[in-house]
């Protein structure tokens, strides 16, 4: 009876292992088939886009060429010798503690960089290269001329 029970347990364990292996291989085969299907769909989509792109190139080659030049006008400022203020032209401009990108930003107590809203006027203290020196909350900081002008 014990031997019969041991043989039965052995058969059940071996059958479970074989069933698990067959189930796993079937699952992997299904996943591989799905992956290949998705990849084929992507290849087909890329081929269709490439064909459409080629037809657009042919259409565009037939059109006459036009050249558009965008001119961005900056507010006119005054020379540094006549300036008393720096006006911020960018949105959320961050100042620096020195005249260059290698310098850090002044930060608030929470660790966020101070940002100056567009249109803010700050006292002008001087300039160095592409940077304007300003007075802000008792400290001297630098603002890029790309985001400000002198008034």
mmCIF file of N, CA and C in Angstrom, residues 40-146:
data_model
loop_
_atom_site.group_PDB
_atom_site.id
_atom_site.type_symbol
_atom_site.label_atom_id
_atom_site.label_comp_id
_atom_site.label_asym_id
_atom_site.label_seq_id
_atom_site.Cartn_x
_atom_site.Cartn_y
_atom_site.Cartn_z
ATOM 1 N N UNK A 40 5.495 43.088 -37.067
ATOM 2 C CA UNK A 40 5.106 43.137 -38.476
ATOM 3 C C UNK A 40 4.193 44.329 -38.739
ATOM 4 N N UNK A 41 3.238 44.586 -37.818
ATOM 5 C CA UNK A 41 2.362 45.753 -37.954
ATOM 6 C C UNK A 41 3.173 47.041 -37.970
ATOM 7 N N UNK A 42 4.186 47.124 -37.095
ATOM 8 C CA UNK A 42 5.033 48.321 -37.044
ATOM 9 C C UNK A 42 5.835 48.472 -38.332
ATOM 10 N N UNK A 43 6.355 47.350 -38.850
ATOM 11 C CA UNK A 43 7.099 47.412 -40.112
ATOM 12 C C UNK A 43 6.200 47.885 -41.245
ATOM 13 N N UNK A 44 4.969 47.358 -41.278
ATOM 14 C CA UNK A 44 4.009 47.766 -42.311
ATOM 15 C C UNK A 44 3.690 49.252 -42.180
ATOM 16 N N UNK A 45 3.508 49.714 -40.949
ATOM 17 C CA UNK A 45 3.204 51.120 -40.704
ATOM 18 C C UNK A 45 4.362 52.009 -41.143
ATOM 19 N N UNK A 46 5.579 51.587 -40.841
ATOM 20 C CA UNK A 46 6.770 52.357 -41.245
ATOM 21 C C UNK A 46 6.876 52.390 -42.760
ATOM 22 N N UNK A 47 6.611 51.262 -43.406
ATOM 23 C CA UNK A 47 6.671 51.220 -44.873
ATOM 24 C C UNK A 47 5.633 52.154 -45.477
ATOM 25 N N UNK A 48 4.418 52.178 -44.900
ATOM 26 C CA UNK A 48 3.366 53.063 -45.409
ATOM 27 C C UNK A 48 3.758 54.525 -45.219
ATOM 28 N N UNK A 49 4.332 54.850 -44.059
ATOM 29 C CA UNK A 49 4.772 56.231 -43.823
ATOM 30 C C UNK A 49 5.901 56.629 -44.771
ATOM 31 N N UNK A 50 6.826 55.705 -45.030
ATOM 32 C CA UNK A 50 7.919 55.995 -45.955
ATOM 33 C C UNK A 50 7.379 56.253 -47.364
ATOM 34 N N UNK A 51 6.385 55.454 -47.777
ATOM 35 C CA UNK A 51 5.781 55.641 -49.095
ATOM 36 C C UNK A 51 5.084 57.004 -49.174
ATOM 37 N N UNK A 52 4.349 57.362 -48.100
ATOM 38 C CA UNK A 52 3.667 58.659 -48.064
ATOM 39 C C UNK A 52 4.686 59.791 -48.077
ATOM 40 N N UNK A 53 5.784 59.620 -47.332
ATOM 41 C CA UNK A 53 6.831 60.632 -47.289
ATOM 42 C C UNK A 53 7.445 60.835 -48.671
ATOM 43 N N UNK A 54 7.665 59.723 -49.388
ATOM 44 C CA UNK A 54 8.217 59.828 -50.739
ATOM 45 C C UNK A 54 7.267 60.586 -51.661
ATOM 46 N N UNK A 55 5.960 60.317 -51.555
ATOM 47 C CA UNK A 55 5.003 61.024 -52.419
ATOM 48 C C UNK A 55 4.944 62.507 -52.049
ATOM 49 N N UNK A 56 5.076 62.832 -50.774
ATOM 50 C CA UNK A 56 5.094 64.239 -50.367
ATOM 51 C C UNK A 56 6.344 64.945 -50.880
ATOM 52 N N UNK A 57 7.466 64.222 -50.899
ATOM 53 C CA UNK A 57 8.699 64.811 -51.446
ATOM 54 C C UNK A 57 8.513 65.152 -52.920
ATOM 55 N N UNK A 58 7.862 64.261 -53.661
ATOM 56 C CA UNK A 58 7.619 64.505 -55.089
ATOM 57 C C UNK A 58 6.702 65.714 -55.249
ATOM 58 N N UNK A 59 5.640 65.786 -54.436
ATOM 59 C CA UNK A 59 4.719 66.934 -54.494
ATOM 60 C C UNK A 59 5.440 68.237 -54.177
ATOM 61 N N UNK A 60 6.231 68.221 -53.131
ATOM 62 C CA UNK A 60 6.942 69.435 -52.715
ATOM 63 C C UNK A 60 7.989 69.857 -53.737
ATOM 64 N N UNK A 61 8.569 68.885 -54.436
ATOM 65 C CA UNK A 61 9.564 69.227 -55.451
ATOM 66 C C UNK A 61 8.922 69.976 -56.604
ATOM 67 N N UNK A 62 7.630 69.731 -56.851
ATOM 68 C CA UNK A 62 6.921 70.399 -57.941
ATOM 69 C C UNK A 62 6.504 71.821 -57.581
ATOM 70 N N UNK A 63 6.390 72.097 -56.283
ATOM 71 C CA UNK A 63 5.949 73.427 -55.847
ATOM 72 C C UNK A 63 7.092 74.429 -55.969
ATOM 73 N N UNK A 64 6.754 75.681 -56.253
ATOM 74 C CA UNK A 64 7.810 76.687 -56.308
ATOM 75 C C UNK A 64 8.362 76.941 -54.899
ATOM 76 N N UNK A 65 9.649 77.198 -54.850
ATOM 77 C CA UNK A 65 10.306 77.430 -53.567
ATOM 78 C C UNK A 65 10.008 78.844 -53.083
ATOM 79 N N UNK A 66 9.657 78.949 -51.816
ATOM 80 C CA UNK A 66 9.463 80.258 -51.201
ATOM 81 C C UNK A 66 10.360 80.339 -49.977
ATOM 82 N N UNK A 67 10.919 81.495 -49.776
ATOM 83 C CA UNK A 67 11.798 81.707 -48.640
ATOM 84 C C UNK A 67 11.109 82.673 -47.694
ATOM 85 N N UNK A 68 10.997 82.257 -46.468
ATOM 86 C CA UNK A 68 10.381 83.100 -45.461
ATOM 87 C C UNK A 68 11.434 83.456 -44.438
ATOM 88 N N UNK A 69 11.519 84.714 -44.127
ATOM 89 C CA UNK A 69 12.484 85.164 -43.137
ATOM 90 C C UNK A 69 11.708 85.748 -41.970
ATOM 91 N N UNK A 70 11.956 85.191 -40.807
ATOM 92 C CA UNK A 70 11.293 85.676 -39.610
ATOM 93 C C UNK A 70 12.213 86.669 -38.920
ATOM 94 N N UNK A 71 11.684 87.834 -38.684
ATOM 95 C CA UNK A 71 12.458 88.857 -37.996
ATOM 96 C C UNK A 71 11.845 89.063 -36.620
ATOM 97 N N UNK A 72 12.651 88.823 -35.612
ATOM 98 C CA UNK A 72 12.187 89.001 -34.248
ATOM 99 C C UNK A 72 12.744 90.323 -33.753
ATOM 100 N N UNK A 73 11.848 91.219 -33.423
ATOM 101 C CA UNK A 73 12.322 92.523 -32.961
ATOM 102 C C UNK A 73 12.370 92.527 -31.446
ATOM 103 N N UNK A 74 13.477 92.989 -30.932
ATOM 104 C CA UNK A 74 13.630 93.131 -29.496
ATOM 105 C C UNK A 74 13.271 94.561 -29.123
ATOM 106 N N UNK A 75 12.810 94.740 -27.896
ATOM 107 C CA UNK A 75 12.567 96.113 -27.472
ATOM 108 C C UNK A 75 13.867 96.908 -27.532
ATOM 109 N N UNK A 76 13.734 98.140 -27.930
ATOM 110 C CA UNK A 76 14.927 98.961 -28.029
ATOM 111 C C UNK A 76 15.301 99.470 -26.647
ATOM 112 N N UNK A 77 16.531 99.319 -26.317
ATOM 113 C CA UNK A 77 17.016 99.783 -25.026
ATOM 114 C C UNK A 77 17.881 101.014 -25.197
ATOM 115 N N UNK A 78 18.352 101.508 -24.100
ATOM 116 C CA UNK A 78 19.245 102.665 -24.108
ATOM 117 C C UNK A 78 20.655 102.161 -23.877
ATOM 118 N N UNK A 79 21.658 102.988 -24.193
ATOM 119 C CA UNK A 79 23.030 102.571 -23.902
ATOM 120 C C UNK A 79 23.228 102.389 -22.395
ATOM 121 N N UNK A 80 24.190 101.570 -22.030
ATOM 122 C CA UNK A 80 24.443 101.289 -20.616
ATOM 123 C C UNK A 80 24.761 102.562 -19.835
ATOM 124 N N UNK A 81 25.384 103.535 -20.491
ATOM 125 C CA UNK A 81 25.738 104.781 -19.790
ATOM 126 C C UNK A 81 24.510 105.593 -19.390
ATOM 127 N N UNK A 82 23.376 105.381 -20.063
ATOM 128 C CA UNK A 82 22.154 106.127 -19.763
ATOM 129 C C UNK A 82 21.126 105.279 -19.005
ATOM 130 N N UNK A 83 21.392 104.002 -18.825
ATOM 131 C CA UNK A 83 20.398 103.090 -18.253
ATOM 132 C C UNK A 83 20.300 103.234 -16.738
ATOM 133 N N UNK A 84 19.092 103.068 -16.234
ATOM 134 C CA UNK A 84 18.860 103.035 -14.790
ATOM 135 C C UNK A 84 18.123 101.764 -14.386
ATOM 136 N N UNK A 85 17.506 101.097 -15.365
ATOM 137 C CA UNK A 85 16.721 99.910 -15.075
ATOM 138 C C UNK A 85 17.002 98.818 -16.101
ATOM 139 N N UNK A 86 16.768 97.595 -15.663
ATOM 140 C CA UNK A 86 16.790 96.440 -16.561
ATOM 141 C C UNK A 86 15.366 95.896 -16.575
ATOM 142 N N UNK A 87 14.786 95.751 -17.771
ATOM 143 C CA UNK A 87 13.426 95.247 -17.913
ATOM 144 C C UNK A 87 13.518 93.802 -18.406
ATOM 145 N N UNK A 88 12.847 92.901 -17.707
ATOM 146 C CA UNK A 88 12.858 91.474 -18.043
ATOM 147 C C UNK A 88 11.876 91.222 -19.191
ATOM 148 N N UNK A 89 12.359 90.573 -20.262
ATOM 149 C CA UNK A 89 11.514 90.317 -21.432
ATOM 150 C C UNK A 89 11.087 88.856 -21.544
ATOM 151 N N UNK A 90 11.701 87.979 -20.779
ATOM 152 C CA UNK A 90 11.337 86.559 -20.827
ATOM 153 C C UNK A 90 10.385 86.203 -19.701
ATOM 154 N N UNK A 91 9.711 85.086 -19.846
ATOM 155 C CA UNK A 91 8.776 84.629 -18.817
ATOM 156 C C UNK A 91 9.512 83.730 -17.826
ATOM 157 N N UNK A 92 9.463 84.059 -16.541
ATOM 158 C CA UNK A 92 10.090 83.226 -15.509
ATOM 159 C C UNK A 92 11.603 83.178 -15.623
ATOM 160 N N UNK A 93 12.233 84.316 -15.859
ATOM 161 C CA UNK A 93 13.682 84.379 -16.034
ATOM 162 C C UNK A 93 14.376 84.146 -14.686
ATOM 163 N N UNK A 94 15.421 83.304 -14.709
ATOM 164 C CA UNK A 94 16.207 83.051 -13.506
ATOM 165 C C UNK A 94 17.484 83.869 -13.561
ATOM 166 N N UNK A 95 17.811 84.468 -12.444
ATOM 167 C CA UNK A 95 19.032 85.251 -12.350
ATOM 168 C C UNK A 95 20.186 84.334 -11.959
ATOM 169 N N UNK A 96 21.390 84.831 -12.077
ATOM 170 C CA UNK A 96 22.584 84.074 -11.683
ATOM 171 C C UNK A 96 23.383 84.916 -10.692
ATOM 172 N N UNK A 97 24.236 84.238 -9.939
ATOM 173 C CA UNK A 97 25.057 84.964 -8.960
ATOM 174 C C UNK A 97 26.318 85.525 -9.600
ATOM 175 N N UNK A 98 26.575 85.201 -10.840
ATOM 176 C CA UNK A 98 27.715 85.726 -11.581
ATOM 177 C C UNK A 98 27.362 85.870 -13.043
ATOM 178 N N UNK A 99 28.208 86.570 -13.822
ATOM 179 C CA UNK A 99 27.899 86.829 -15.235
ATOM 180 C C UNK A 99 28.266 85.657 -16.145
ATOM 181 N N UNK A 100 27.483 84.594 -16.105
ATOM 182 C CA UNK A 100 27.739 83.470 -16.983
ATOM 183 C C UNK A 100 26.911 82.264 -16.582
ATOM 184 N N UNK A 101 26.785 81.332 -17.527
ATOM 185 C CA UNK A 101 25.983 80.135 -17.265
ATOM 186 C C UNK A 101 26.649 79.197 -16.265
ATOM 187 N N UNK A 102 27.940 79.382 -16.035
ATOM 188 C CA UNK A 102 28.627 78.513 -15.093
ATOM 189 C C UNK A 102 28.308 78.870 -13.642
ATOM 190 N N UNK A 103 27.641 80.012 -13.416
ATOM 191 C CA UNK A 103 27.286 80.434 -12.069
ATOM 192 C C UNK A 103 25.914 79.891 -11.685
ATOM 193 N N UNK A 104 25.741 79.636 -10.388
ATOM 194 C CA UNK A 104 24.476 79.104 -9.874
ATOM 195 C C UNK A 104 23.394 80.171 -9.828
ATOM 196 N N UNK A 105 22.178 79.687 -9.558
ATOM 197 C CA UNK A 105 21.025 80.560 -9.368
ATOM 198 C C UNK A 105 20.882 80.873 -7.877
ATOM 199 N N UNK A 106 20.433 82.079 -7.523
ATOM 200 C CA UNK A 106 20.055 82.301 -6.119
ATOM 201 C C UNK A 106 18.789 81.496 -5.842
ATOM 202 N N UNK A 107 18.707 80.906 -4.655
ATOM 203 C CA UNK A 107 17.565 80.054 -4.347
ATOM 204 C C UNK A 107 16.810 80.547 -3.126
ATOM 205 N N UNK A 108 15.545 80.180 -3.062
ATOM 206 C CA UNK A 108 14.695 80.515 -1.924
ATOM 207 C C UNK A 108 15.009 79.551 -0.783
ATOM 208 N N UNK A 109 14.392 79.764 0.353
ATOM 209 C CA UNK A 109 14.608 78.871 1.490
ATOM 210 C C UNK A 109 14.156 77.447 1.192
ATOM 211 N N UNK A 110 13.184 77.307 0.292
ATOM 212 C CA UNK A 110 12.702 75.966 -0.053
ATOM 213 C C UNK A 110 13.586 75.297 -1.110
ATOM 214 N N UNK A 111 14.609 76.000 -1.595
ATOM 215 C CA UNK A 111 15.538 75.412 -2.561
ATOM 216 C C UNK A 111 15.197 75.663 -4.012
ATOM 217 N N UNK A 112 14.152 76.430 -4.291
ATOM 218 C CA UNK A 112 13.769 76.737 -5.676
ATOM 219 C C UNK A 112 14.503 77.993 -6.136
ATOM 220 N N UNK A 113 14.844 78.039 -7.430
ATOM 221 C CA UNK A 113 15.507 79.217 -7.986
ATOM 222 C C UNK A 113 14.526 80.387 -8.055
ATOM 223 N N UNK A 114 15.031 81.577 -7.737
ATOM 224 C CA UNK A 114 14.202 82.764 -7.894
ATOM 225 C C UNK A 114 13.907 82.949 -9.372
ATOM 226 N N UNK A 115 12.671 83.260 -9.714
ATOM 227 C CA UNK A 115 12.324 83.603 -11.084
ATOM 228 C C UNK A 115 11.709 84.991 -11.084
ATOM 229 N N UNK A 116 12.017 85.737 -12.125
ATOM 230 C CA UNK A 116 11.518 87.106 -12.240
ATOM 231 C C UNK A 116 10.486 87.138 -13.355
ATOM 232 N N UNK A 117 9.276 87.633 -13.077
ATOM 233 C CA UNK A 117 8.231 87.659 -14.102
ATOM 234 C C UNK A 117 8.548 88.623 -15.247
ATOM 235 N N UNK A 118 7.969 88.340 -16.399
ATOM 236 C CA UNK A 118 8.122 89.188 -17.574
ATOM 237 C C UNK A 118 7.590 90.590 -17.264
ATOM 238 N N UNK A 119 8.342 91.615 -17.691
ATOM 239 C CA UNK A 119 7.933 92.998 -17.490
ATOM 240 C C UNK A 119 8.480 93.628 -16.214
ATOM 241 N N UNK A 120 9.117 92.840 -15.358
ATOM 242 C CA UNK A 120 9.670 93.368 -14.109
ATOM 243 C C UNK A 120 10.831 94.306 -14.411
ATOM 244 N N UNK A 121 10.889 95.430 -13.697
ATOM 245 C CA UNK A 121 12.000 96.367 -13.822
ATOM 246 C C UNK A 121 12.858 96.254 -12.569
ATOM 247 N N UNK A 122 14.143 96.088 -12.774
ATOM 248 C CA UNK A 122 15.080 95.993 -11.657
ATOM 249 C C UNK A 122 16.144 97.071 -11.820
ATOM 250 N N UNK A 123 16.671 97.606 -10.717
ATOM 251 C CA UNK A 123 17.732 98.626 -10.812
ATOM 252 C C UNK A 123 18.964 98.062 -11.540
ATOM 253 N N UNK A 124 19.499 98.851 -12.464
ATOM 254 C CA UNK A 124 20.665 98.473 -13.263
ATOM 255 C C UNK A 124 21.929 98.891 -12.532
ATOM 256 N N UNK A 125 22.879 97.956 -12.375
ATOM 257 C CA UNK A 125 24.126 98.246 -11.672
ATOM 258 C C UNK A 125 25.341 98.211 -12.588
ATOM 259 N N UNK A 126 25.225 97.580 -13.744
ATOM 260 C CA UNK A 126 26.355 97.500 -14.664
ATOM 261 C C UNK A 126 26.150 96.360 -15.644
ATOM 262 N N UNK A 127 27.187 96.125 -16.463
ATOM 263 C CA UNK A 127 27.096 95.049 -17.439
ATOM 264 C C UNK A 127 28.452 94.399 -17.610
ATOM 265 N N UNK A 128 28.418 93.164 -18.069
ATOM 266 C CA UNK A 128 29.642 92.440 -18.361
ATOM 267 C C UNK A 128 29.317 91.457 -19.472
ATOM 268 N N UNK A 129 29.887 91.645 -20.643
ATOM 269 C CA UNK A 129 29.601 90.767 -21.779
ATOM 270 C C UNK A 129 28.122 90.776 -22.117
ATOM 271 N N UNK A 130 27.502 89.625 -22.114
ATOM 272 C CA UNK A 130 26.085 89.493 -22.458
ATOM 273 C C UNK A 130 25.213 89.455 -21.203
ATOM 274 N N UNK A 131 25.664 90.077 -20.113
ATOM 275 C CA UNK A 131 24.970 90.014 -18.836
ATOM 276 C C UNK A 131 24.774 91.398 -18.240
ATOM 277 N N UNK A 132 23.598 91.629 -17.674
ATOM 278 C CA UNK A 132 23.287 92.872 -16.961
ATOM 279 C C UNK A 132 23.281 92.577 -15.468
ATOM 280 N N UNK A 133 23.935 93.448 -14.700
ATOM 281 C CA UNK A 133 23.966 93.302 -13.253
ATOM 282 C C UNK A 133 22.790 94.083 -12.674
ATOM 283 N N UNK A 134 22.019 93.427 -11.781
ATOM 284 C CA UNK A 134 20.818 94.053 -11.222
ATOM 285 C C UNK A 134 20.823 93.936 -9.706
ATOM 286 N N UNK A 135 19.995 94.774 -9.093
ATOM 287 C CA UNK A 135 19.776 94.726 -7.656
ATOM 288 C C UNK A 135 18.426 94.063 -7.432
ATOM 289 N N UNK A 136 18.418 92.990 -6.614
ATOM 290 C CA UNK A 136 17.175 92.261 -6.355
ATOM 291 C C UNK A 136 17.164 91.841 -4.894
ATOM 292 N N UNK A 137 16.184 92.317 -4.170
ATOM 293 C CA UNK A 137 15.998 92.007 -2.757
ATOM 294 C C UNK A 137 17.295 92.140 -1.970
ATOM 295 N N UNK A 138 18.010 93.236 -2.190
ATOM 296 C CA UNK A 138 19.224 93.538 -1.439
ATOM 297 C C UNK A 138 20.476 92.848 -1.936
ATOM 298 N N UNK A 139 20.358 91.990 -2.936
ATOM 299 C CA UNK A 139 21.527 91.291 -3.480
ATOM 300 C C UNK A 139 21.804 91.706 -4.916
ATOM 301 N N UNK A 140 23.047 91.525 -5.330
ATOM 302 C CA UNK A 140 23.448 91.845 -6.700
ATOM 303 C C UNK A 140 23.500 90.546 -7.506
ATOM 304 N N UNK A 141 22.744 90.528 -8.597
ATOM 305 C CA UNK A 141 22.643 89.332 -9.428
ATOM 306 C C UNK A 141 22.812 89.708 -10.889
ATOM 307 N N UNK A 142 22.839 88.696 -11.755
ATOM 308 C CA UNK A 142 23.070 88.893 -13.183
ATOM 309 C C UNK A 142 21.929 88.297 -13.983
ATOM 310 N N UNK A 143 21.527 89.019 -15.037
ATOM 311 C CA UNK A 143 20.462 88.576 -15.937
ATOM 312 C C UNK A 143 21.018 88.633 -17.365
ATOM 313 N N UNK A 144 20.755 87.593 -18.144
ATOM 314 C CA UNK A 144 21.229 87.551 -19.527
ATOM 315 C C UNK A 144 20.555 88.651 -20.347
ATOM 316 N N UNK A 145 21.321 89.242 -21.249
ATOM 317 C CA UNK A 145 20.759 90.265 -22.148
ATOM 318 C C UNK A 145 19.793 89.644 -23.156
ATOM 319 N N UNK A 146 19.830 88.314 -23.295
ATOM 320 C CA UNK A 146 18.891 87.635 -24.183
ATOM 321 C C UNK A 146 17.469 87.725 -23.637
#
